[in-house]
mmCIF file of C-alpha atoms in Angstrom:
data_model
loop_
_atom_site.group_PDB
_atom_site.id
_atom_site.type_symbol
_atom_site.label_atom_id
_atom_site.label_comp_id
_atom_site.label_asym_id
_atom_site.label_seq_id
_atom_site.Cartn_x
_atom_site.Cartn_y
_atom_site.Cartn_z
ATOM 1 C CA MET A 1 84.689 90.940 160.816
ATOM 2 C CA GLN A 2 87.860 89.906 158.979
ATOM 3 C CA ALA A 3 91.005 91.933 159.060
ATOM 4 C CA PRO A 4 92.405 93.448 155.857
ATOM 5 C CA SER A 5 95.284 90.947 155.857
ATOM 6 C CA GLU A 6 92.830 88.032 155.965
ATOM 7 C CA LEU A 7 90.888 89.448 153.034
ATOM 8 C CA GLN A 8 94.043 89.631 150.938
ATOM 9 C CA GLU A 9 95.003 86.055 151.740
ATOM 10 C CA ASN A 10 91.526 84.658 151.045
ATOM 11 C CA PRO A 11 91.644 82.959 147.603
ATOM 12 C CA THR A 12 87.904 83.408 147.091
ATOM 13 C CA THR A 13 88.183 87.184 146.829
ATOM 14 C CA ARG A 14 88.069 88.445 143.239
ATOM 15 C CA ARG A 15 90.339 91.111 141.939
ATOM 16 C CA LYS A 16 88.726 93.836 139.932
ATOM 17 C CA ARG A 17 90.148 94.324 136.459
ATOM 18 C CA PRO A 18 91.276 97.837 135.650
ATOM 19 C CA ARG A 19 88.796 99.502 133.358
ATOM 20 C CA ARG A 20 90.004 100.973 130.110
ATOM 21 C CA THR A 21 89.366 104.662 129.808
ATOM 22 C CA PRO A 22 87.236 105.785 126.847
ATOM 23 C CA GLY A 23 89.362 106.630 123.821
ATOM 24 C CA GLU A 24 92.264 104.467 124.942
ATOM 25 C CA PRO A 25 93.250 102.079 122.104
ATOM 26 C CA GLY A 26 92.783 98.407 122.848
ATOM 27 C CA TRP A 27 92.987 95.277 120.740
ATOM 28 C CA PRO A 28 89.530 94.453 119.346
ATOM 29 C CA PRO A 29 88.141 90.995 120.040
ATOM 30 C CA LEU A 30 88.286 88.445 117.233
ATOM 31 C CA GLY A 31 84.782 87.031 116.786
ATOM 32 C CA ARG A 32 83.987 83.507 115.698
ATOM 33 C CA ARG A 33 82.808 84.549 112.260
ATOM 34 C CA ARG A 34 85.914 86.584 111.535
ATOM 35 C CA THR A 35 88.149 83.871 112.967
ATOM 36 C CA GLY A 36 86.545 81.223 110.785
ATOM 37 C CA LEU A 37 86.697 83.389 107.672
ATOM 38 C CA LEU A 38 90.314 84.295 108.375
ATOM 39 C CA ALA A 39 91.280 80.655 108.878
ATOM 40 C CA LEU A 40 89.370 79.539 105.783
ATOM 41 C CA THR A 41 90.993 82.221 103.622
ATOM 42 C CA ALA A 42 94.472 81.401 104.927
ATOM 43 C CA LEU A 43 93.861 77.713 104.257
ATOM 44 C CA GLY A 44 92.725 78.448 100.707
ATOM 45 C CA TYR A 45 95.805 80.601 100.145
ATOM 46 C CA LEU A 46 98.090 77.821 101.360
ATOM 47 C CA VAL A 47 96.292 75.241 99.216
ATOM 48 C CA VAL A 48 96.782 77.310 96.056
ATOM 49 C CA VAL A 49 100.447 78.039 96.824
ATOM 50 C CA ALA A 50 101.140 74.384 97.648
ATOM 51 C CA GLY A 51 99.221 73.272 94.566
ATOM 52 C CA VAL A 52 101.473 75.331 92.316
ATOM 53 C CA LEU A 53 104.697 74.405 94.082
ATOM 54 C CA LEU A 54 103.884 70.681 94.036
ATOM 55 C CA ASP A 55 102.685 70.726 90.400
ATOM 56 C CA THR A 56 99.184 69.439 91.191
ATOM 57 C CA PRO A 57 96.116 69.416 88.889
ATOM 58 C CA LEU A 58 95.807 73.149 89.583
ATOM 59 C CA VAL A 59 98.677 73.641 87.134
ATOM 60 C CA ASP A 60 96.753 71.574 84.583
ATOM 61 C CA LEU A 61 93.825 73.966 85.058
ATOM 62 C CA ASP A 62 96.182 76.861 84.331
ATOM 63 C CA TRP A 63 97.246 75.295 81.049
ATOM 64 C CA THR A 64 93.708 74.354 80.042
ATOM 65 C CA VAL A 65 92.623 77.996 80.244
ATOM 66 C CA ARG A 66 95.879 79.176 78.679
ATOM 67 C CA LEU A 67 95.498 76.920 75.628
ATOM 68 C CA ALA A 68 91.861 77.991 75.234
ATOM 69 C CA ARG A 69 93.088 81.538 74.454
ATOM 70 C CA PRO A 70 90.012 83.520 75.524
ATOM 71 C CA TYR A 71 91.328 86.720 73.925
ATOM 72 C CA GLU A 72 91.223 84.958 70.528
ATOM 73 C CA ARG A 73 87.761 83.494 71.023
ATOM 74 C CA TRP A 74 86.218 86.832 72.023
ATOM 75 C CA PRO A 75 88.467 89.457 70.431
ATOM 76 C CA ARG A 76 85.879 92.240 70.627
ATOM 77 C CA LEU A 77 86.227 92.369 74.405
ATOM 78 C CA GLU A 78 89.977 92.921 74.345
ATOM 79 C CA PRO A 79 90.035 96.751 73.869
ATOM 80 C CA LEU A 80 87.486 97.259 76.654
ATOM 81 C CA LEU A 81 89.111 94.845 79.105
ATOM 82 C CA ASP A 82 92.585 96.119 78.278
ATOM 83 C CA ASN A 83 91.505 99.481 79.704
ATOM 84 C CA TRP A 84 89.495 98.032 82.570
ATOM 85 C CA VAL A 85 92.481 96.135 83.967
ATOM 86 C CA VAL A 86 94.006 99.509 84.869
ATOM 87 C CA ALA A 87 91.639 99.536 87.864
ATOM 88 C CA GLY A 88 93.901 96.927 89.443
ATOM 89 C CA GLN A 89 97.210 98.645 88.779
ATOM 90 C CA ARG A 90 98.899 100.133 91.819
ATOM 91 C CA GLY A 91 99.665 103.543 90.329
ATOM 92 C CA PRO A 92 96.266 104.712 89.009
ATOM 93 C CA SER A 93 94.198 103.065 91.738
ATOM 94 C CA ALA A 94 96.421 104.357 94.556
ATOM 95 C CA VAL A 95 96.361 107.915 93.182
ATOM 96 C CA ALA A 96 92.563 107.887 92.973
ATOM 97 C CA ALA A 97 92.197 106.309 96.418
ATOM 98 C CA PHE A 98 94.637 108.627 98.189
ATOM 99 C CA ALA A 99 93.051 111.680 96.553
ATOM 100 C CA TRP A 100 89.658 110.789 97.993
ATOM 101 C CA LEU A 101 91.125 109.741 101.345
ATOM 102 C CA GLY A 102 93.122 112.973 101.549
ATOM 103 C CA TRP A 103 89.932 114.985 101.089
ATOM 104 C CA ARG A 104 88.184 112.842 103.704
ATOM 105 C CA ALA A 105 91.074 113.216 106.163
ATOM 106 C CA HIS A 106 90.993 117.009 105.686
ATOM 107 C CA ARG A 107 87.247 117.061 106.259
ATOM 108 C CA LEU A 108 87.407 114.900 109.377
ATOM 109 C CA ARG A 109 90.656 116.527 110.535
ATOM 110 C CA ARG A 110 92.054 113.071 111.169
ATOM 111 C CA LEU A 111 94.885 111.070 109.618
ATOM 112 C CA ARG A 112 93.169 107.724 110.119
ATOM 113 C CA PRO A 113 91.918 107.260 106.504
ATOM 114 C CA LEU A 114 95.406 107.778 105.064
ATOM 115 C CA LEU A 115 97.061 105.652 107.751
ATOM 116 C CA VAL A 116 94.658 102.750 107.223
ATOM 117 C CA MET A 117 95.281 102.708 103.473
ATOM 118 C CA GLY A 118 99.050 103.023 103.957
ATOM 119 C CA THR A 119 99.057 100.174 106.475
ATOM 120 C CA ALA A 120 97.044 97.938 104.146
ATOM 121 C CA LEU A 121 99.287 98.574 101.143
ATOM 122 C CA LEU A 122 102.423 98.057 103.228
ATOM 123 C CA LEU A 123 101.107 94.756 104.542
ATOM 124 C CA LEU A 124 100.178 93.727 101.004
ATOM 125 C CA ASN A 125 103.650 94.528 99.674
ATOM 126 C CA VAL A 126 105.328 92.463 102.383
ATOM 127 C CA THR A 127 103.120 89.377 102.097
ATOM 128 C CA VAL A 128 102.573 89.227 98.341
ATOM 129 C CA GLY A 129 106.031 90.515 97.451
ATOM 130 C CA ALA A 130 107.719 87.807 99.493
ATOM 131 C CA VAL A 131 105.828 85.022 97.695
ATOM 132 C CA LYS A 132 106.547 86.610 94.306
ATOM 133 C CA ILE A 133 110.281 86.651 94.964
ATOM 134 C CA VAL A 134 110.398 83.113 96.348
ATOM 135 C CA THR A 135 108.356 81.457 93.582
ATOM 136 C CA GLY A 136 109.780 83.429 90.644
ATOM 137 C CA ARG A 137 106.970 82.313 88.347
ATOM 138 C CA LEU A 138 106.694 83.369 84.698
ATOM 139 C CA GLY A 139 103.459 84.437 83.031
ATOM 140 C CA PRO A 140 101.539 82.514 80.361
ATOM 141 C CA HIS A 141 103.038 84.504 77.479
ATOM 142 C CA TYR A 142 106.586 83.565 78.575
ATOM 143 C CA ALA A 143 105.971 79.876 79.305
ATOM 144 C CA HIS A 144 108.643 77.445 78.088
ATOM 145 C CA TYR A 145 106.644 74.255 77.493
ATOM 146 C CA VAL A 146 103.112 72.950 78.036
ATOM 147 C CA GLY A 147 102.445 71.601 81.523
ATOM 148 C CA SER A 148 105.266 73.466 83.241
ATOM 149 C CA PRO A 149 104.443 75.438 86.398
ATOM 150 C CA GLU A 150 107.128 77.944 85.321
ATOM 151 C CA LEU A 151 108.572 78.341 88.803
ATOM 152 C CA PHE A 152 111.941 79.720 89.915
ATOM 153 C CA SER A 153 112.547 81.350 86.533
ATOM 154 C CA GLY A 154 112.985 84.959 87.641
ATOM 155 C CA GLY A 155 109.359 85.988 87.171
ATOM 156 C CA THR A 156 107.128 87.971 89.525
ATOM 157 C CA ILE A 157 103.688 86.816 88.448
ATOM 158 C CA PHE A 158 102.471 84.721 91.399
ATOM 159 C CA PRO A 159 100.293 85.822 93.177
ATOM 160 C CA SER A 160 98.606 88.320 90.867
ATOM 161 C CA GLY A 161 99.501 91.833 91.985
ATOM 162 C CA HIS A 162 96.671 93.332 89.925
ATOM 163 C CA THR A 163 94.112 91.155 91.686
ATOM 164 C CA ALA A 164 95.464 91.533 95.219
ATOM 165 C CA ASN A 165 95.857 95.284 94.807
ATOM 166 C CA ALA A 166 92.278 95.608 93.532
ATOM 167 C CA VAL A 167 90.979 93.662 96.532
ATOM 168 C CA VAL A 168 92.917 95.765 99.051
ATOM 169 C CA THR A 169 92.557 99.226 97.509
ATOM 170 C CA TRP A 170 88.833 99.135 96.779
ATOM 171 C CA GLY A 171 88.184 96.993 99.844
ATOM 172 C CA VAL A 172 89.777 99.586 102.135
ATOM 173 C CA LEU A 173 87.630 102.306 100.564
ATOM 174 C CA ALA A 174 84.555 100.222 101.367
ATOM 175 C CA TYR A 175 85.912 99.577 104.870
ATOM 176 C CA LEU A 176 86.256 103.305 105.533
ATOM 177 C CA ALA A 177 82.871 104.180 104.040
ATOM 178 C CA VAL A 178 80.804 103.680 107.183
ATOM 179 C CA ARG A 179 77.391 104.698 105.846
ATOM 180 C CA LEU A 180 77.746 102.961 102.474
ATOM 181 C CA ARG A 181 79.859 100.017 103.629
ATOM 182 C CA ARG A 182 77.594 97.286 102.236
ATOM 183 C CA CYS A 183 77.220 98.969 98.867
ATOM 184 C CA GLY A 184 80.946 99.724 98.797
ATOM 185 C CA ALA A 185 81.789 96.122 99.672
ATOM 186 C CA ALA A 186 79.643 94.874 96.792
ATOM 187 C CA LEU A 187 81.294 97.285 94.339
ATOM 188 C CA ALA A 188 84.764 96.407 95.657
ATOM 189 C CA GLY A 189 84.071 92.694 95.299
ATOM 190 C CA ALA A 190 82.781 93.142 91.753
ATOM 191 C CA THR A 191 85.800 95.263 90.808
ATOM 192 C CA ALA A 192 88.349 92.878 92.288
ATOM 193 C CA GLY A 193 86.612 89.855 90.791
ATOM 194 C CA SER A 194 86.368 91.345 87.298
ATOM 195 C CA VAL A 195 89.962 92.592 87.350
ATOM 196 C CA GLY A 196 91.217 89.106 88.195
ATOM 197 C CA LEU A 197 89.167 87.474 85.455
ATOM 198 C CA THR A 198 90.316 90.146 83.002
ATOM 199 C CA THR A 199 93.963 89.258 83.563
ATOM 200 C CA VAL A 200 93.127 85.615 82.800
ATOM 201 C CA TYR A 201 91.289 86.650 79.634
ATOM 202 C CA LEU A 202 94.233 88.757 78.454
ATOM 203 C CA GLY A 203 96.659 85.910 79.175
ATOM 204 C CA THR A 204 98.809 87.964 81.531
ATOM 205 C CA HIS A 205 98.113 85.707 84.536
ATOM 206 C CA TRP A 206 97.413 82.084 85.272
ATOM 207 C CA VAL A 207 94.185 81.079 86.997
ATOM 208 C CA THR A 208 96.087 80.157 90.165
ATOM 209 C CA ASP A 209 97.743 83.580 90.138
ATOM 210 C CA VAL A 210 94.321 85.166 90.409
ATOM 211 C CA LEU A 211 93.087 82.722 93.061
ATOM 212 C CA ALA A 212 96.138 83.448 95.199
ATOM 213 C CA GLY A 213 95.721 87.189 94.623
ATOM 214 C CA TRP A 214 92.108 87.109 95.796
ATOM 215 C CA ALA A 215 93.077 85.161 98.914
ATOM 216 C CA ALA A 216 96.086 87.358 99.723
ATOM 217 C CA GLY A 217 94.082 90.571 99.390
ATOM 218 C CA LEU A 218 91.236 89.212 101.500
ATOM 219 C CA LEU A 219 93.700 88.196 104.209
ATOM 220 C CA VAL A 220 94.941 91.786 104.396
ATOM 221 C CA LEU A 221 91.389 93.122 104.703
ATOM 222 C CA LEU A 222 90.508 90.616 107.435
ATOM 223 C CA THR A 223 93.681 91.457 109.374
ATOM 224 C CA LEU A 224 93.199 95.211 109.067
ATOM 225 C CA PRO A 225 90.686 95.619 111.964
ATOM 226 C CA LEU A 226 93.197 93.968 114.290
ATOM 227 C CA LEU A 227 95.698 96.715 113.468
ATOM 228 C CA GLU A 228 93.344 99.575 114.379
ATOM 229 C CA PRO A 229 94.965 100.118 117.819
ATOM 230 C CA LEU A 230 98.338 100.522 116.114
ATOM 231 C CA VAL A 231 96.847 103.009 113.646
ATOM 232 C CA SER A 232 95.264 104.952 116.523
ATOM 233 C CA ALA A 233 98.572 105.076 118.395
ATOM 234 C CA VAL A 234 100.436 106.388 115.350
ATOM 235 C CA GLU A 235 97.703 108.938 114.691
ATOM 236 C CA SER A 236 97.848 110.194 118.284
ATOM 237 C CA ARG A 237 101.615 110.530 118.186
ATOM 238 C CA LEU A 238 101.550 112.442 114.908
ATOM 239 C CA ALA A 239 98.793 114.709 116.234
ATOM 240 C CA ARG A 240 100.893 115.560 119.289
ATOM 241 C CA ARG A 241 103.826 116.531 117.095
ATOM 242 C CA GLN A 242 101.679 118.833 114.994
ATOM 243 C CA ARG A 243 100.324 120.745 117.998
ATOM 244 C CA PRO A 244 102.431 123.744 119.105
ATOM 245 C CA PRO A 245 103.915 123.388 122.598
ATOM 246 C CA LEU A 246 102.173 125.264 125.352
ATOM 247 C CA THR A 247 104.366 128.153 126.551
ATOM 248 C CA PRO A 248 103.925 129.298 130.143
ATOM 249 C CA PRO A 249 102.941 132.945 130.632
ATOM 250 C CA SER A 250 105.876 135.266 131.021
ATOM 251 C CA CYS A 251 106.554 136.292 134.582
ATOM 252 C CA VAL A 252 108.133 139.682 133.877
ATOM 253 C CA PRO A 253 107.811 142.023 136.902
ATOM 254 C CA ARG A 254 105.937 145.227 136.254
ATOM 255 C CA PRO A 255 107.878 148.447 136.651
ATOM 256 C CA ARG A 256 107.175 150.220 139.927
ATOM 257 C CA ARG A 257 105.764 153.692 139.851
ATOM 258 C CA ALA A 258 107.762 156.477 141.335
ATOM 259 C CA PRO A 259 106.373 157.795 144.641
ATOM 260 C CA ARG A 260 104.520 161.091 144.409
ATOM 261 C CA GLY A 261 105.935 163.903 146.367
#
């Protein structure tokens, strides 16, 4: 029988990994499907951004659609689509989303729904906002001459904020709807897709603006499950602050009775 010291020095002995207690946040594994979709979306995003910066045929596609003037070819759709594009604006969509998520958080007595949406919108502002500032692209209605990519001119049109916001806002609602996730994902995809095409029809965005907005919003949604441990940690810390501190029972001595006599 080997001594304990020999067992420790034997390289063939396996060390047991510490098991994670239930409820303890841990980083979720990144499956092959999600990894491939994440890489493919990031590659598409980079291709669109590089295509605009390098003035590739993607810019020619922008001008082909711009010169076609869809809002003049189908003018009857303009009043309807002018109202529908509001579904991609940050103000109205965020108010509607946070109202429903606030009710859901109150019902579940958890802050997770609100924290997930806040994390997604914050991540969207950082990623999309940075590209907007760097590129400085102008919209189709403010273009200087035909064929120009309209970069570094003080604009904030690329990527499309309407499109990216529609993808993230309605996509997060579908992500949080556990029972109706497939139906919610289909509705979110239809909403985000139609909002992006509506901005092209109205002439407020280039085609590449919308393509980049779709990719940027999808990247946020694909990254969101990886941030769940961070959301759980913040939720636990906020829950501890809301609970009143436990006060120890008072140890006040009882008054002694006077002796009978």
